[in-house]
């Protein structure tokens, strides 16, 4: 499981946005200032990661995790602690990505009347959680690669080269479900980092170009969740854990639909039929209908508890999923 980060940068919500989005060099957010501001959130993320690792470790020891069914040799929790720590970082990265997306959709759509934080503080929180998401996913990927090196019997330079190819080169991991799942996660990672960091140079590329690129990051989040459901051995089979992952997608889908129906920018609102470009009107209406369909589909999965995946573990699962 290697979920990738969600969009690190907020979308300016109005043409008369704060000075941070108007080009004022003295007040424009910088990567350095946001890195400093991300420290408290980063400490919380590390604490959550530690708690997730403890939970995973205990479940492995008790043999209640589906990971043991998928890969029986991993019942040795002490021998594969680095892999489980990688999983913990992956889960905290996905959780932080979820929060980042929620904040981004709230900032770019209709905001609730009462919020615990002001708009500028929410924007900064959106950026800092995004930076921490990238740090978490980097730790997740590096630990995954380190685990491959640790169990490779070849010489260290050969083991490092092999692990790099398998963990970071699309198509380099050619075993089992990873042939699809790992490239999906890699695609999410390699799209998310540049798209997110473009926020800090948007005054150079232009706000309009940046907004167009920024809208693509919802695809990054979808790829991250898809990767998790494909490759996360903790959610390998239908059950409450996998169903919870789907349940968490309901707020995302609902907020995305609301953001499309009532965007903060007037220029993005759906005009009346017959006004403006017919192609543009059709495209925007199609997008809203597609997201509404996603909401219905996710709701159906949550209520049924089945997503068309692995319903019942086979008697012999030793060959159904191979991480080696």
Short mmCIF file of N, CA and C in Angstrom, two decimals, residues 96-193:
data_model
loop_
_atom_site.label_atom_id
_atom_site.label_comp_id
_atom_site.label_asym_id
_atom_site.label_seq_id
_atom_site.Cartn_x
_atom_site.Cartn_y
_atom_site.Cartn_z
N UNK A 96 -4.01 12.20 6.10
CA UNK A 96 -3.68 13.62 5.93
C UNK A 96 -4.10 14.12 4.54
N UNK A 97 -3.99 13.27 3.55
CA UNK A 97 -4.44 13.64 2.21
C UNK A 97 -5.95 13.88 2.20
N UNK A 98 -6.66 13.03 2.91
CA UNK A 98 -8.12 13.19 3.01
C UNK A 98 -8.46 14.55 3.62
N UNK A 99 -7.81 14.89 4.72
CA UNK A 99 -8.06 16.18 5.35
C UNK A 99 -7.70 17.34 4.46
N UNK A 100 -6.62 17.21 3.70
CA UNK A 100 -6.20 18.27 2.80
C UNK A 100 -7.24 18.50 1.71
N UNK A 101 -7.76 17.42 1.16
CA UNK A 101 -8.77 17.54 0.11
C UNK A 101 -10.05 18.17 0.66
N UNK A 102 -10.46 17.75 1.84
CA UNK A 102 -11.65 18.34 2.46
C UNK A 102 -11.48 19.84 2.64
N UNK A 103 -10.33 20.27 3.16
CA UNK A 103 -10.07 21.70 3.34
C UNK A 103 -10.08 22.43 2.01
N UNK A 104 -9.45 21.83 0.99
CA UNK A 104 -9.41 22.47 -0.31
C UNK A 104 -10.79 22.65 -0.92
N UNK A 105 -11.66 21.64 -0.78
CA UNK A 105 -13.01 21.75 -1.33
C UNK A 105 -13.85 22.76 -0.55
N UNK A 106 -13.62 22.84 0.76
CA UNK A 106 -14.33 23.84 1.56
C UNK A 106 -13.91 25.26 1.17
N UNK A 107 -12.63 25.44 0.86
CA UNK A 107 -12.12 26.77 0.51
C UNK A 107 -12.58 27.20 -0.87
N UNK A 108 -12.77 26.25 -1.78
CA UNK A 108 -13.13 26.61 -3.16
C UNK A 108 -14.62 26.50 -3.43
N UNK A 109 -15.40 26.09 -2.42
CA UNK A 109 -16.84 25.99 -2.58
C UNK A 109 -17.55 26.83 -1.53
N UNK A 110 -18.84 26.63 -1.36
CA UNK A 110 -19.58 27.39 -0.35
C UNK A 110 -19.15 27.00 1.06
N UNK A 111 -18.73 27.97 1.84
CA UNK A 111 -18.24 27.68 3.19
C UNK A 111 -19.38 27.72 4.20
N UNK A 112 -19.31 26.87 5.21
CA UNK A 112 -20.30 26.97 6.29
C UNK A 112 -20.24 28.34 6.96
N UNK A 113 -21.34 28.76 7.53
CA UNK A 113 -21.37 30.08 8.16
C UNK A 113 -20.44 30.15 9.37
N UNK A 114 -20.36 29.07 10.10
CA UNK A 114 -19.52 29.05 11.29
C UNK A 114 -18.39 28.05 11.10
N UNK A 115 -17.18 28.56 11.19
CA UNK A 115 -15.99 27.73 11.09
C UNK A 115 -15.09 28.00 12.28
N UNK A 116 -14.38 26.98 12.76
CA UNK A 116 -13.50 27.17 13.92
C UNK A 116 -12.32 28.08 13.63
N UNK A 117 -11.95 28.22 12.34
CA UNK A 117 -10.82 29.05 11.94
C UNK A 117 -11.25 30.03 10.86
N UNK A 118 -10.55 31.14 10.76
CA UNK A 118 -10.82 32.11 9.71
C UNK A 118 -10.34 31.57 8.37
N UNK A 119 -10.76 32.23 7.29
CA UNK A 119 -10.38 31.80 5.95
C UNK A 119 -8.87 31.72 5.74
N UNK A 120 -8.11 32.77 6.07
CA UNK A 120 -6.65 32.70 5.89
C UNK A 120 -6.00 31.58 6.71
N UNK A 121 -6.50 31.32 7.92
CA UNK A 121 -5.93 30.24 8.73
C UNK A 121 -6.26 28.87 8.14
N UNK A 122 -7.47 28.74 7.59
CA UNK A 122 -7.82 27.49 6.93
C UNK A 122 -6.94 27.26 5.71
N UNK A 123 -6.66 28.33 4.98
CA UNK A 123 -5.79 28.21 3.81
C UNK A 123 -4.39 27.76 4.22
N UNK A 124 -3.86 28.35 5.29
CA UNK A 124 -2.53 27.95 5.75
C UNK A 124 -2.56 26.49 6.24
N UNK A 125 -3.60 26.10 6.96
CA UNK A 125 -3.70 24.72 7.42
C UNK A 125 -3.75 23.77 6.23
N UNK A 126 -4.46 24.18 5.19
CA UNK A 126 -4.54 23.38 3.97
C UNK A 126 -3.15 23.16 3.37
N UNK A 127 -2.36 24.22 3.37
CA UNK A 127 -1.02 24.11 2.80
C UNK A 127 -0.09 23.28 3.68
N UNK A 128 -0.16 23.48 4.99
CA UNK A 128 0.76 22.75 5.88
C UNK A 128 0.42 21.26 5.94
N UNK A 129 -0.86 20.92 5.96
CA UNK A 129 -1.22 19.50 5.94
C UNK A 129 -0.78 18.85 4.62
N UNK A 130 -0.79 19.64 3.55
CA UNK A 130 -0.35 19.12 2.26
C UNK A 130 1.14 18.83 2.27
N UNK A 131 1.92 19.74 2.83
CA UNK A 131 3.36 19.52 2.92
C UNK A 131 3.67 18.30 3.78
N UNK A 132 2.94 18.15 4.86
CA UNK A 132 3.14 16.98 5.72
C UNK A 132 2.69 15.70 5.03
N UNK A 133 1.69 15.79 4.18
CA UNK A 133 1.27 14.62 3.42
C UNK A 133 2.41 14.14 2.53
N UNK A 134 3.08 15.09 1.88
CA UNK A 134 4.21 14.71 1.03
C UNK A 134 5.34 14.09 1.85
N UNK A 135 5.57 14.62 3.04
CA UNK A 135 6.62 14.05 3.90
C UNK A 135 6.25 12.64 4.34
N UNK A 136 4.98 12.43 4.68
CA UNK A 136 4.54 11.11 5.11
C UNK A 136 4.65 10.09 3.98
N UNK A 137 4.25 10.50 2.78
CA UNK A 137 4.31 9.56 1.66
C UNK A 137 5.74 9.27 1.27
N UNK A 138 6.63 10.26 1.43
CA UNK A 138 8.05 10.02 1.15
C UNK A 138 8.61 8.99 2.14
N UNK A 139 8.25 9.13 3.41
CA UNK A 139 8.71 8.17 4.42
C UNK A 139 8.15 6.78 4.12
N UNK A 140 6.90 6.74 3.71
CA UNK A 140 6.26 5.47 3.36
C UNK A 140 6.99 4.78 2.21
N UNK A 141 7.30 5.53 1.16
CA UNK A 141 7.96 4.95 0.00
C UNK A 141 9.39 4.53 0.32
N UNK A 142 10.10 5.36 1.07
CA UNK A 142 11.49 5.04 1.41
C UNK A 142 11.58 3.81 2.31
N UNK A 143 10.65 3.69 3.26
CA UNK A 143 10.65 2.52 4.12
C UNK A 143 10.30 1.25 3.35
N UNK A 144 9.41 1.39 2.38
CA UNK A 144 9.08 0.25 1.52
C UNK A 144 10.32 -0.20 0.75
N UNK A 145 11.06 0.76 0.21
CA UNK A 145 12.28 0.43 -0.52
C UNK A 145 13.33 -0.16 0.44
N UNK A 146 13.43 0.40 1.64
CA UNK A 146 14.41 -0.11 2.62
C UNK A 146 14.09 -1.54 3.02
N UNK A 147 12.81 -1.86 3.11
CA UNK A 147 12.42 -3.25 3.44
C UNK A 147 12.84 -4.20 2.33
N UNK A 148 12.72 -3.74 1.07
CA UNK A 148 13.16 -4.58 -0.04
C UNK A 148 14.66 -4.81 0.02
N UNK A 149 15.41 -3.77 0.37
CA UNK A 149 16.86 -3.90 0.49
C UNK A 149 17.21 -4.86 1.62
N UNK A 150 16.51 -4.72 2.73
CA UNK A 150 16.80 -5.49 3.94
C UNK A 150 16.68 -7.00 3.71
N UNK A 151 15.75 -7.39 2.86
CA UNK A 151 15.52 -8.83 2.65
C UNK A 151 16.13 -9.32 1.34
N UNK A 152 16.93 -8.48 0.70
CA UNK A 152 17.59 -8.89 -0.53
C UNK A 152 18.96 -9.49 -0.16
N UNK A 153 19.25 -10.66 -0.68
CA UNK A 153 20.49 -11.34 -0.34
C UNK A 153 21.66 -10.94 -1.26
N UNK A 154 21.38 -10.11 -2.26
CA UNK A 154 22.45 -9.67 -3.15
C UNK A 154 23.35 -8.65 -2.45
N UNK A 155 24.43 -8.26 -3.10
CA UNK A 155 25.30 -7.24 -2.54
C UNK A 155 24.54 -5.92 -2.40
N UNK A 156 25.01 -5.09 -1.46
CA UNK A 156 24.22 -3.92 -1.08
C UNK A 156 23.93 -2.99 -2.25
N UNK A 157 24.92 -2.79 -3.14
CA UNK A 157 24.68 -1.85 -4.25
C UNK A 157 23.67 -2.43 -5.24
N UNK A 158 23.71 -3.75 -5.41
CA UNK A 158 22.73 -4.39 -6.28
C UNK A 158 21.34 -4.36 -5.65
N UNK A 159 21.30 -4.60 -4.33
CA UNK A 159 20.01 -4.58 -3.62
C UNK A 159 19.38 -3.19 -3.65
N UNK A 160 20.21 -2.16 -3.47
CA UNK A 160 19.70 -0.78 -3.50
C UNK A 160 19.16 -0.44 -4.88
N UNK A 161 19.90 -0.82 -5.91
CA UNK A 161 19.45 -0.53 -7.28
C UNK A 161 18.14 -1.24 -7.59
N UNK A 162 18.04 -2.50 -7.18
CA UNK A 162 16.81 -3.25 -7.42
C UNK A 162 15.63 -2.64 -6.67
N UNK A 163 15.85 -2.26 -5.40
CA UNK A 163 14.78 -1.67 -4.61
C UNK A 163 14.34 -0.33 -5.19
N UNK A 164 15.28 0.46 -5.67
CA UNK A 164 14.93 1.74 -6.28
C UNK A 164 14.04 1.54 -7.50
N UNK A 165 14.41 0.59 -8.34
CA UNK A 165 13.62 0.32 -9.55
C UNK A 165 12.22 -0.16 -9.17
N UNK A 166 12.14 -1.08 -8.21
CA UNK A 166 10.84 -1.65 -7.84
C UNK A 166 9.94 -0.63 -7.13
N UNK A 167 10.54 0.25 -6.33
CA UNK A 167 9.73 1.18 -5.55
C UNK A 167 9.42 2.48 -6.28
N UNK A 168 10.30 2.90 -7.20
CA UNK A 168 10.15 4.24 -7.77
C UNK A 168 10.06 4.31 -9.29
N UNK A 169 10.31 3.22 -9.98
CA UNK A 169 10.24 3.23 -11.45
C UNK A 169 8.97 2.52 -11.89
N UNK A 170 8.08 3.20 -12.60
CA UNK A 170 6.85 2.54 -13.07
C UNK A 170 7.18 1.31 -13.92
N UNK A 171 6.54 0.20 -13.59
CA UNK A 171 6.78 -1.05 -14.29
C UNK A 171 7.92 -1.86 -13.72
N UNK A 172 8.66 -1.29 -12.76
CA UNK A 172 9.79 -2.00 -12.19
C UNK A 172 9.39 -3.11 -11.25
N UNK A 173 8.23 -3.01 -10.64
CA UNK A 173 7.73 -4.04 -9.72
C UNK A 173 6.80 -4.94 -10.53
N UNK A 174 7.24 -6.16 -10.79
CA UNK A 174 6.52 -7.03 -11.73
C UNK A 174 5.92 -8.26 -11.08
N UNK A 175 5.58 -8.16 -9.79
CA UNK A 175 5.06 -9.33 -9.09
C UNK A 175 3.64 -9.09 -8.59
N UNK A 176 2.76 -10.03 -8.86
CA UNK A 176 1.41 -10.02 -8.30
C UNK A 176 0.62 -8.76 -8.60
N UNK A 177 -0.21 -8.37 -7.64
CA UNK A 177 -1.07 -7.20 -7.78
C UNK A 177 -0.26 -5.92 -7.93
N UNK A 178 0.99 -5.93 -7.45
CA UNK A 178 1.82 -4.75 -7.52
C UNK A 178 2.10 -4.28 -8.93
N UNK A 179 1.95 -5.15 -9.91
CA UNK A 179 2.18 -4.75 -11.30
C UNK A 179 1.25 -3.63 -11.73
N UNK A 180 0.08 -3.57 -11.10
CA UNK A 180 -0.88 -2.49 -11.39
C UNK A 180 -0.90 -1.47 -10.25
N UNK A 181 -0.96 -1.96 -9.03
CA UNK A 181 -1.16 -1.09 -7.88
C UNK A 181 0.01 -0.13 -7.64
N UNK A 182 1.23 -0.61 -7.79
CA UNK A 182 2.37 0.26 -7.51
C UNK A 182 2.51 1.36 -8.56
N UNK A 183 2.38 1.09 -9.86
CA UNK A 183 2.40 2.20 -10.81
C UNK A 183 1.28 3.22 -10.59
N UNK A 184 0.12 2.75 -10.11
CA UNK A 184 -0.96 3.69 -9.79
C UNK A 184 -0.52 4.64 -8.67
N UNK A 185 0.08 4.07 -7.62
CA UNK A 185 0.57 4.90 -6.53
C UNK A 185 1.69 5.82 -6.97
N UNK A 186 2.59 5.31 -7.82
CA UNK A 186 3.68 6.14 -8.33
C UNK A 186 3.15 7.30 -9.17
N UNK A 187 2.14 7.04 -9.97
CA UNK A 187 1.55 8.10 -10.79
C UNK A 187 0.97 9.19 -9.90
N UNK A 188 0.31 8.79 -8.82
CA UNK A 188 -0.25 9.77 -7.89
C UNK A 188 0.85 10.61 -7.26
N UNK A 189 1.92 9.96 -6.83
CA UNK A 189 3.03 10.67 -6.20
C UNK A 189 3.69 11.64 -7.16
N UNK A 190 4.00 11.18 -8.36
CA UNK A 190 4.75 12.00 -9.30
C UNK A 190 3.90 13.12 -9.90
N UNK A 191 2.59 13.01 -9.81
CA UNK A 191 1.73 14.12 -10.22
C UNK A 191 1.51 15.09 -9.07
N UNK A 192 1.36 14.57 -7.87
CA UNK A 192 1.00 15.40 -6.73
C UNK A 192 2.10 16.39 -6.36
N UNK A 193 3.35 15.95 -6.37
CA UNK A 193 4.44 16.82 -5.91
C UNK A 193 4.57 18.07 -6.78
#
